[in-house]
Amino acid sequence: MNLPSSSQAMPPAQRWHDRLDALIAWSTALSRAQARTVTTAAVVVAGLVDYATGDALWFGPIYLLIICMPAWTLGWREAALTSAACVAVSLAANGLEAYPLGQTAIAWNMAMRILAVTIIIVLMSGTRRSHDREWNRARSDPLTGLVNEQAFFDNATATARHRAWGILAYVDLDGFKQINDRHGHAAGDEALQAFASGVRDLIRSGDVFARIGGDEFLLFLPVDSEAEGYGLATTLHLRMNCMQTPFALGCSIGALVLNLSETAIHKAHVSLADRLMYEAKNEGGAIWIRTAGVPEGGGLTGVAAARDHRELFSLIPAPTALH
């Protein structure tokens, strides 16, 4: 007996929802230059077909759909310019033959077109603002303003493209529980905010910093070599433990140096960095660094199989910044 495929078993409504989600994701990912190109091409194609068919076919809904593209991707100003272009193309294709009832009919129809276009632009632009606001809210930590774990992987993957090496660091605060116990959770929140703000000032604009829950953070820093990765991770650890914050906070770090030509960033890497972090925490606010290995048969090696580049550093003031 043949079993239905997943697409056949899926309810029709769900299939349409998935297609709509895919369309929204595609249009949202377009750059401004790409959106302008798509919009211009659509106006040109619609105008040519409108001209070829004459006034026998009404292209009003087609032009409205085209206007939705700049309203979603570029904003209301460019959507208004596109609507003016669509009106000009329509008039060039059909002239005034579509309005045989005189000046009053022309004025009324133009007014209705302007009203319809205005409503479309307002709705699409407002929906895009709401979409972006909720999208950012779903991908960020409300307390610190950092990205969350899902956004971390997306951003780190994008940052890692065309880079030779990278550092994946798992950061855990030392002494955070004592702050909560002695001063309350409001003080703990203040400490987390201060730590996040301090680290943001240390790292570079292209680095990715996320809070993944409680007092645990993830960092991804692209580098050009394995040696630079070890040096940068060490300097970062020292600087993070010397930050001036309202509460005395240190941190333990487990860091993996990744050869990005051999492997992408996986959640398995986070697990390895987490294990290294616990080893560092047992040493009392240390940093353990290793280079992640990739066996020939595929998959990730465990910590014990990683190349023996572990280093343990005591907490001393760092002489230089990361910038």
CSV table of C-alpha atoms in Angstrom, one decimal:
chain,number,residue,atom,x,y,z
A,1,MET,CA,0.0,0.0,0.0
A,2,ASN,CA,1.4,3.4,-1.0
A,3,LEU,CA,1.5,5.9,1.9
A,4,PRO,CA,0.7,9.5,1.1
A,5,SER,CA,3.6,11.9,1.0
A,6,SER,CA,3.9,14.5,3.7
A,7,SER,CA,2.7,17.2,1.3
A,8,GLN,CA,-0.3,15.1,0.3
A,9,ALA,CA,-1.2,14.3,3.9
A,10,MET,CA,-1.0,18.0,4.9
A,11,PRO,CA,-4.3,19.8,5.1
A,12,PRO,CA,-4.9,22.3,2.2
A,13,ALA,CA,-5.1,25.2,4.7
A,14,GLN,CA,-1.8,24.3,6.2
A,15,ARG,CA,-0.2,24.1,2.7
A,16,TRP,CA,-1.4,27.6,1.9
A,17,HIS,CA,-0.1,28.9,5.3
A,18,ASP,CA,3.3,27.4,4.5
A,19,ARG,CA,3.4,28.9,1.1
A,20,LEU,CA,2.4,32.3,2.5
A,21,ASP,CA,5.1,32.0,5.2
A,22,ALA,CA,7.6,31.2,2.5
A,23,LEU,CA,6.5,34.2,0.4
A,24,ILE,CA,6.8,36.5,3.4
A,25,ALA,CA,10.2,35.1,4.3
A,26,TRP,CA,11.4,35.6,0.7
A,27,SER,CA,10.2,39.1,0.4
A,28,THR,CA,11.5,40.1,3.8
A,29,ALA,CA,15.0,38.8,3.0
A,30,LEU,CA,15.2,40.9,-0.2
A,31,SER,CA,17.7,43.8,-0.1
A,32,ARG,CA,16.5,47.2,-1.1
A,33,ALA,CA,18.3,46.9,-4.4
A,34,GLN,CA,16.7,43.5,-5.1
A,35,ALA,CA,13.2,44.8,-4.1
A,36,ARG,CA,13.6,47.8,-6.5
A,37,THR,CA,14.6,45.4,-9.3
A,38,VAL,CA,11.7,43.1,-8.7
A,39,THR,CA,9.2,46.0,-8.5
A,40,THR,CA,10.6,47.7,-11.7
A,41,ALA,CA,10.5,44.4,-13.6
A,42,ALA,CA,6.9,43.7,-12.4
A,43,VAL,CA,5.7,47.2,-13.5
A,44,VAL,CA,7.4,46.8,-16.9
A,45,VAL,CA,5.9,43.3,-17.5
A,46,ALA,CA,2.4,44.3,-16.4
A,47,GLY,CA,2.6,47.4,-18.6
A,48,LEU,CA,3.5,45.4,-21.7
A,49,VAL,CA,0.8,42.8,-21.1
A,50,ASP,CA,-1.7,45.6,-20.4
A,51,TYR,CA,-0.8,47.3,-23.6
A,52,ALA,CA,-0.9,44.0,-25.6
A,53,THR,CA,-4.4,43.2,-24.3
A,54,GLY,CA,-5.8,46.7,-24.7
A,55,ASP,CA,-8.8,47.8,-22.6
A,56,ALA,CA,-10.5,44.4,-22.9
A,57,LEU,CA,-8.9,43.2,-19.6
A,58,TRP,CA,-8.7,45.1,-16.4
A,59,PHE,CA,-5.3,45.1,-14.8
A,60,GLY,CA,-6.2,47.1,-11.7
A,61,PRO,CA,-5.7,44.2,-9.2
A,62,ILE,CA,-2.4,43.3,-10.8
A,63,TYR,CA,-1.1,46.9,-10.2
A,64,LEU,CA,-2.3,46.8,-6.6
A,65,LEU,CA,-0.4,43.5,-6.1
A,66,ILE,CA,2.8,45.1,-7.5
A,67,ILE,CA,2.4,48.1,-5.2
A,68,CYS,CA,2.4,45.7,-2.2
A,69,MET,CA,6.0,44.8,-2.9
A,70,PRO,CA,7.6,48.2,-2.3
A,71,ALA,CA,5.1,48.9,0.5
A,72,TRP,CA,6.4,45.8,2.3
A,73,THR,CA,10.0,46.0,1.4
A,74,LEU,CA,10.9,49.7,0.9
A,75,GLY,CA,8.4,51.8,2.7
A,76,TRP,CA,5.4,54.0,1.9
A,77,ARG,CA,7.3,56.7,0.0
A,78,GLU,CA,8.6,54.3,-2.7
A,79,ALA,CA,5.3,52.5,-2.7
A,80,ALA,CA,3.6,55.9,-3.5
A,81,LEU,CA,6.1,56.4,-6.3
A,82,THR,CA,5.4,52.9,-7.6
A,83,SER,CA,1.7,53.6,-7.6
A,84,ALA,CA,2.2,56.8,-9.6
A,85,ALA,CA,4.3,54.7,-12.1
A,86,CYS,CA,1.5,52.1,-12.3
A,87,VAL,CA,-1.1,54.8,-13.1
A,88,ALA,CA,1.2,56.3,-15.8
A,89,VAL,CA,1.8,52.9,-17.3
A,90,SER,CA,-1.9,52.1,-17.3
A,91,LEU,CA,-2.8,55.4,-19.0
A,92,ALA,CA,0.0,54.9,-21.5
A,93,ALA,CA,-1.3,51.4,-22.3
A,94,ASN,CA,-5.0,52.2,-22.5
A,95,GLY,CA,-5.3,56.0,-22.8
A,96,LEU,CA,-8.6,57.3,-21.7
A,97,GLU,CA,-10.6,54.7,-23.6
A,98,ALA,CA,-11.3,52.8,-20.4
A,99,TYR,CA,-13.4,55.8,-19.2
A,100,PRO,CA,-16.0,56.4,-22.0
A,101,LEU,CA,-18.4,58.3,-19.7
A,102,GLY,CA,-16.6,61.6,-19.6
A,103,GLN,CA,-14.7,63.8,-17.2
A,104,THR,CA,-16.8,63.0,-14.2
A,105,ALA,CA,-16.2,59.2,-14.6
A,106,ILE,CA,-12.5,59.8,-15.0
A,107,ALA,CA,-12.3,61.9,-11.8
A,108,TRP,CA,-14.3,59.4,-9.8
A,109,ASN,CA,-12.3,56.4,-11.0
A,110,MET,CA,-9.0,58.2,-10.3
A,111,ALA,CA,-10.1,59.2,-6.8
A,112,MET,CA,-11.2,55.6,-6.1
A,113,ARG,CA,-7.8,54.3,-7.3
A,114,ILE,CA,-5.9,56.8,-5.1
A,115,LEU,CA,-8.1,55.7,-2.1
A,116,ALA,CA,-7.5,52.0,-2.8
A,117,VAL,CA,-3.7,52.5,-3.2
A,118,THR,CA,-3.5,54.6,-0.1
A,119,ILE,CA,-5.3,51.9,1.9
A,120,ILE,CA,-3.0,49.2,0.5
A,121,ILE,CA,0.1,51.2,1.3
A,122,VAL,CA,-1.0,52.0,4.9
A,123,LEU,CA,-2.0,48.4,5.6
A,124,MET,CA,1.2,46.8,4.1
A,125,SER,CA,3.6,49.3,5.7
A,126,GLY,CA,1.9,49.0,9.1
A,127,THR,CA,1.9,45.2,8.8
A,128,ARG,CA,5.6,45.2,8.0
A,129,ARG,CA,6.4,47.4,11.1
A,130,SER,CA,4.4,45.0,13.3
A,131,HIS,CA,6.1,42.0,11.7
A,132,ASP,CA,9.6,43.5,12.3
A,133,ARG,CA,8.7,44.4,15.9
A,134,GLU,CA,7.4,41.0,16.8
A,135,TRP,CA,10.3,39.3,14.9
A,136,ASN,CA,12.9,41.2,16.8
A,137,ARG,CA,11.0,40.6,20.1
A,138,ALA,CA,11.0,36.8,19.4
A,139,ARG,CA,14.7,36.8,18.8
A,140,SER,CA,15.9,39.0,21.6
A,141,ASP,CA,16.3,38.8,25.4
A,142,PRO,CA,14.1,41.4,27.0
A,143,LEU,CA,16.3,41.9,30.0
A,144,THR,CA,19.6,42.6,28.4
A,145,GLY,CA,18.7,43.4,24.8
A,146,LEU,CA,21.0,40.7,23.5
A,147,VAL,CA,19.9,38.2,20.9
A,148,ASN,CA,18.5,34.8,22.1
A,149,GLU,CA,19.9,31.4,21.2
A,150,GLN,CA,17.9,31.0,18.0
A,151,ALA,CA,19.0,34.3,16.7
A,152,PHE,CA,22.6,33.6,17.8
A,153,PHE,CA,22.9,30.6,15.5
A,154,ASP,CA,21.4,32.5,12.6
A,155,ASN,CA,23.7,35.6,13.1
A,156,ALA,CA,26.8,33.5,13.8
A,157,THR,CA,26.2,31.4,10.7
A,158,ALA,CA,25.9,34.5,8.6
A,159,THR,CA,29.0,36.1,10.3
A,160,ALA,CA,31.0,32.9,9.7
A,161,ARG,CA,30.6,32.9,6.0
A,162,HIS,CA,33.9,33.5,4.1
A,163,ARG,CA,35.9,33.5,7.4
A,164,ALA,CA,38.7,31.1,8.1
A,165,TRP,CA,38.4,30.6,11.8
A,166,GLY,CA,36.0,31.4,14.6
A,167,ILE,CA,35.7,31.2,18.4
A,168,LEU,CA,32.6,29.8,20.0
A,169,ALA,CA,32.7,30.7,23.7
A,170,TYR,CA,30.3,29.6,26.4
A,171,VAL,CA,30.3,32.1,29.3
A,172,ASP,CA,28.9,31.4,32.8
A,173,LEU,CA,29.0,34.1,35.5
A,174,ASP,CA,30.7,33.4,38.8
A,175,GLY,CA,29.0,34.7,42.0
A,176,PHE,CA,25.7,35.5,40.4
A,177,LYS,CA,23.7,33.2,42.7
A,178,GLN,CA,25.2,35.1,45.7
A,179,ILE,CA,24.0,38.4,44.4
A,180,ASN,CA,20.4,37.1,44.0
A,181,ASP,CA,20.5,35.5,47.5
A,182,ARG,CA,22.0,38.6,49.3
A,183,HIS,CA,20.5,41.5,47.3
A,184,GLY,CA,17.4,40.1,45.6
A,185,HIS,CA,16.4,39.3,42.0
A,186,ALA,CA,16.2,43.0,41.1
A,187,ALA,CA,19.9,43.3,41.9
A,188,GLY,CA,20.6,40.2,39.9
A,189,ASP,CA,18.8,41.7,36.9
A,190,GLU,CA,20.9,44.8,37.3
A,191,ALA,CA,24.1,42.7,37.4
A,192,LEU,CA,23.1,40.9,34.2
A,193,GLN,CA,22.4,44.1,32.4
A,194,ALA,CA,25.7,45.6,33.5
A,195,PHE,CA,27.6,42.6,32.5
A,196,ALA,CA,25.9,42.5,29.0
A,197,SER,CA,26.5,46.2,28.5
A,198,GLY,CA,30.2,45.8,29.5
A,199,VAL,CA,30.9,42.9,27.2
A,200,ARG,CA,29.1,44.8,24.3
A,201,ASP,CA,31.7,47.6,24.8
A,202,LEU,CA,34.5,45.1,24.7
A,203,ILE,CA,33.7,43.1,21.6
A,204,ARG,CA,33.7,44.2,17.9
A,205,SER,CA,30.7,45.2,15.9
A,206,GLY,CA,30.9,41.9,13.8
A,207,ASP,CA,30.9,39.6,16.9
A,208,VAL,CA,27.7,37.9,18.0
A,209,PHE,CA,26.7,38.0,21.7
A,210,ALA,CA,23.7,36.2,23.1
A,211,ARG,CA,22.1,35.4,26.4
A,212,ILE,CA,20.7,31.9,26.4
A,213,GLY,CA,19.2,31.8,29.9
A,214,GLY,CA,20.0,32.6,33.5
A,215,ASP,CA,23.6,33.8,33.8
A,216,GLU,CA,24.8,31.9,30.7
A,217,PHE,CA,25.9,33.6,27.5
A,218,LEU,CA,27.3,32.6,24.1
A,219,LEU,CA,29.8,34.5,22.0
A,220,PHE,CA,31.0,34.0,18.4
A,221,LEU,CA,34.0,35.9,17.3
A,222,PRO,CA,35.4,35.5,13.7
A,223,VAL,CA,39.2,35.4,13.5
A,224,ASP,CA,41.8,34.7,10.8
A,225,SER,CA,43.9,32.0,12.4
A,226,GLU,CA,43.9,29.4,15.1
A,227,ALA,CA,46.6,31.3,17.0
A,228,GLU,CA,44.6,34.5,16.8
A,229,GLY,CA,41.6,32.7,18.2
A,230,TYR,CA,43.5,31.5,21.3
A,231,GLY,CA,44.9,35.0,21.9
A,232,LEU,CA,41.6,36.8,21.4
A,233,ALA,CA,39.7,34.3,23.6
A,234,THR,CA,42.3,34.8,26.4
A,235,THR,CA,42.2,38.6,26.2
A,236,LEU,CA,38.5,38.6,26.2
A,237,HIS,CA,38.4,36.4,29.3
A,238,LEU,CA,40.8,38.7,31.1
A,239,ARG,CA,38.9,41.8,30.1
A,240,MET,CA,35.5,40.4,31.1
A,241,ASN,CA,36.8,39.6,34.6
A,242,CYS,CA,38.2,43.1,35.0
A,243,MET,CA,35.1,45.1,34.1
A,244,GLN,CA,33.8,47.7,36.5
A,245,THR,CA,30.2,46.8,37.4
A,246,PRO,CA,28.0,47.6,40.4
A,247,PHE,CA,28.5,44.0,41.7
A,248,ALA,CA,31.6,41.9,41.8
A,249,LEU,CA,31.2,39.4,39.0
A,250,GLY,CA,33.6,37.1,37.3
A,251,CYS,CA,33.1,34.5,34.6
A,252,SER,CA,34.3,31.1,33.5
A,253,ILE,CA,34.6,30.4,29.8
A,254,GLY,CA,34.7,27.3,27.7
A,255,ALA,CA,35.9,28.2,24.2
A,256,LEU,CA,36.2,26.2,21.0
A,257,VAL,CA,38.3,27.4,18.2
A,258,LEU,CA,36.6,26.3,15.0
A,259,ASN,CA,38.1,25.8,11.6
A,260,LEU,CA,35.3,27.2,9.5
A,261,SER,CA,36.6,25.6,6.3
A,262,GLU,CA,36.0,22.2,7.8
A,263,THR,CA,32.8,22.7,9.8
A,264,ALA,CA,29.8,24.9,10.3
A,265,ILE,CA,28.6,26.1,13.6
A,266,HIS,CA,26.5,23.3,15.3
A,267,LYS,CA,24.6,23.0,18.5
A,268,ALA,CA,27.0,20.1,19.3
A,269,HIS,CA,29.7,22.7,19.4
A,270,VAL,CA,27.8,24.5,22.2
A,271,SER,CA,27.6,21.3,24.2
A,272,LEU,CA,31.4,20.9,23.9
A,273,ALA,CA,32.0,24.5,24.9
A,274,ASP,CA,29.6,24.0,27.8
A,275,ARG,CA,31.6,21.0,29.0
A,276,LEU,CA,34.8,23.0,28.8
A,277,MET,CA,33.2,25.8,30.7
A,278,TYR,CA,32.4,23.5,33.6
A,279,GLU,CA,36.0,22.3,33.7
A,280,ALA,CA,37.1,26.0,33.8
A,281,LYS,CA,34.5,26.7,36.5
A,282,ASN,CA,35.9,23.9,38.6
A,283,GLU,CA,39.3,25.7,38.4
A,284,GLY,CA,37.7,28.9,39.7
A,285,GLY,CA,36.9,31.5,37.1
A,286,ALA,CA,39.3,30.1,34.5
A,287,ILE,CA,39.1,29.7,30.7
A,288,TRP,CA,39.6,26.4,28.9
A,289,ILE,CA,40.2,26.6,25.2
A,290,ARG,CA,40.4,23.8,22.6
A,291,THR,CA,40.4,23.5,18.9
A,292,ALA,CA,37.4,21.4,17.7
A,293,GLY,CA,38.3,18.4,15.6
A,294,VAL,CA,36.3,17.0,12.7
A,295,PRO,CA,36.9,13.2,12.0
A,296,GLU,CA,37.2,12.0,8.4
A,297,GLY,CA,33.9,10.0,8.7
A,298,GLY,CA,32.0,13.2,9.6
A,299,GLY,CA,30.5,14.3,12.9
A,300,LEU,CA,32.1,16.2,15.7
A,301,THR,CA,34.8,14.9,18.1
A,302,GLY,CA,34.3,14.9,21.8
A,303,VAL,CA,36.4,17.1,24.1
A,304,ALA,CA,38.7,14.2,24.9
A,305,ALA,CA,39.5,13.8,21.2
A,306,ALA,CA,40.1,17.4,20.5
A,307,ARG,CA,43.7,18.5,19.8
A,308,ASP,CA,45.6,19.2,22.9
A,309,HIS,CA,45.6,23.0,23.0
A,310,ARG,CA,44.0,23.5,26.4
A,311,GLU,CA,45.3,26.5,28.3
A,312,LEU,CA,44.5,27.6,31.8
A,313,PHE,CA,45.0,31.2,32.7
A,314,SER,CA,44.7,33.0,36.1
A,315,LEU,CA,42.9,36.3,36.4
A,316,ILE,CA,45.2,39.2,35.8
A,317,PRO,CA,44.6,42.6,34.4
A,318,ALA,CA,44.5,42.7,30.7
A,319,PRO,CA,46.7,45.4,29.1
A,320,THR,CA,44.9,45.8,25.8
A,321,ALA,CA,41.3,46.1,24.5
A,322,LEU,CA,39.8,43.8,21.9
A,323,HIS,CA,39.1,46.6,19.4
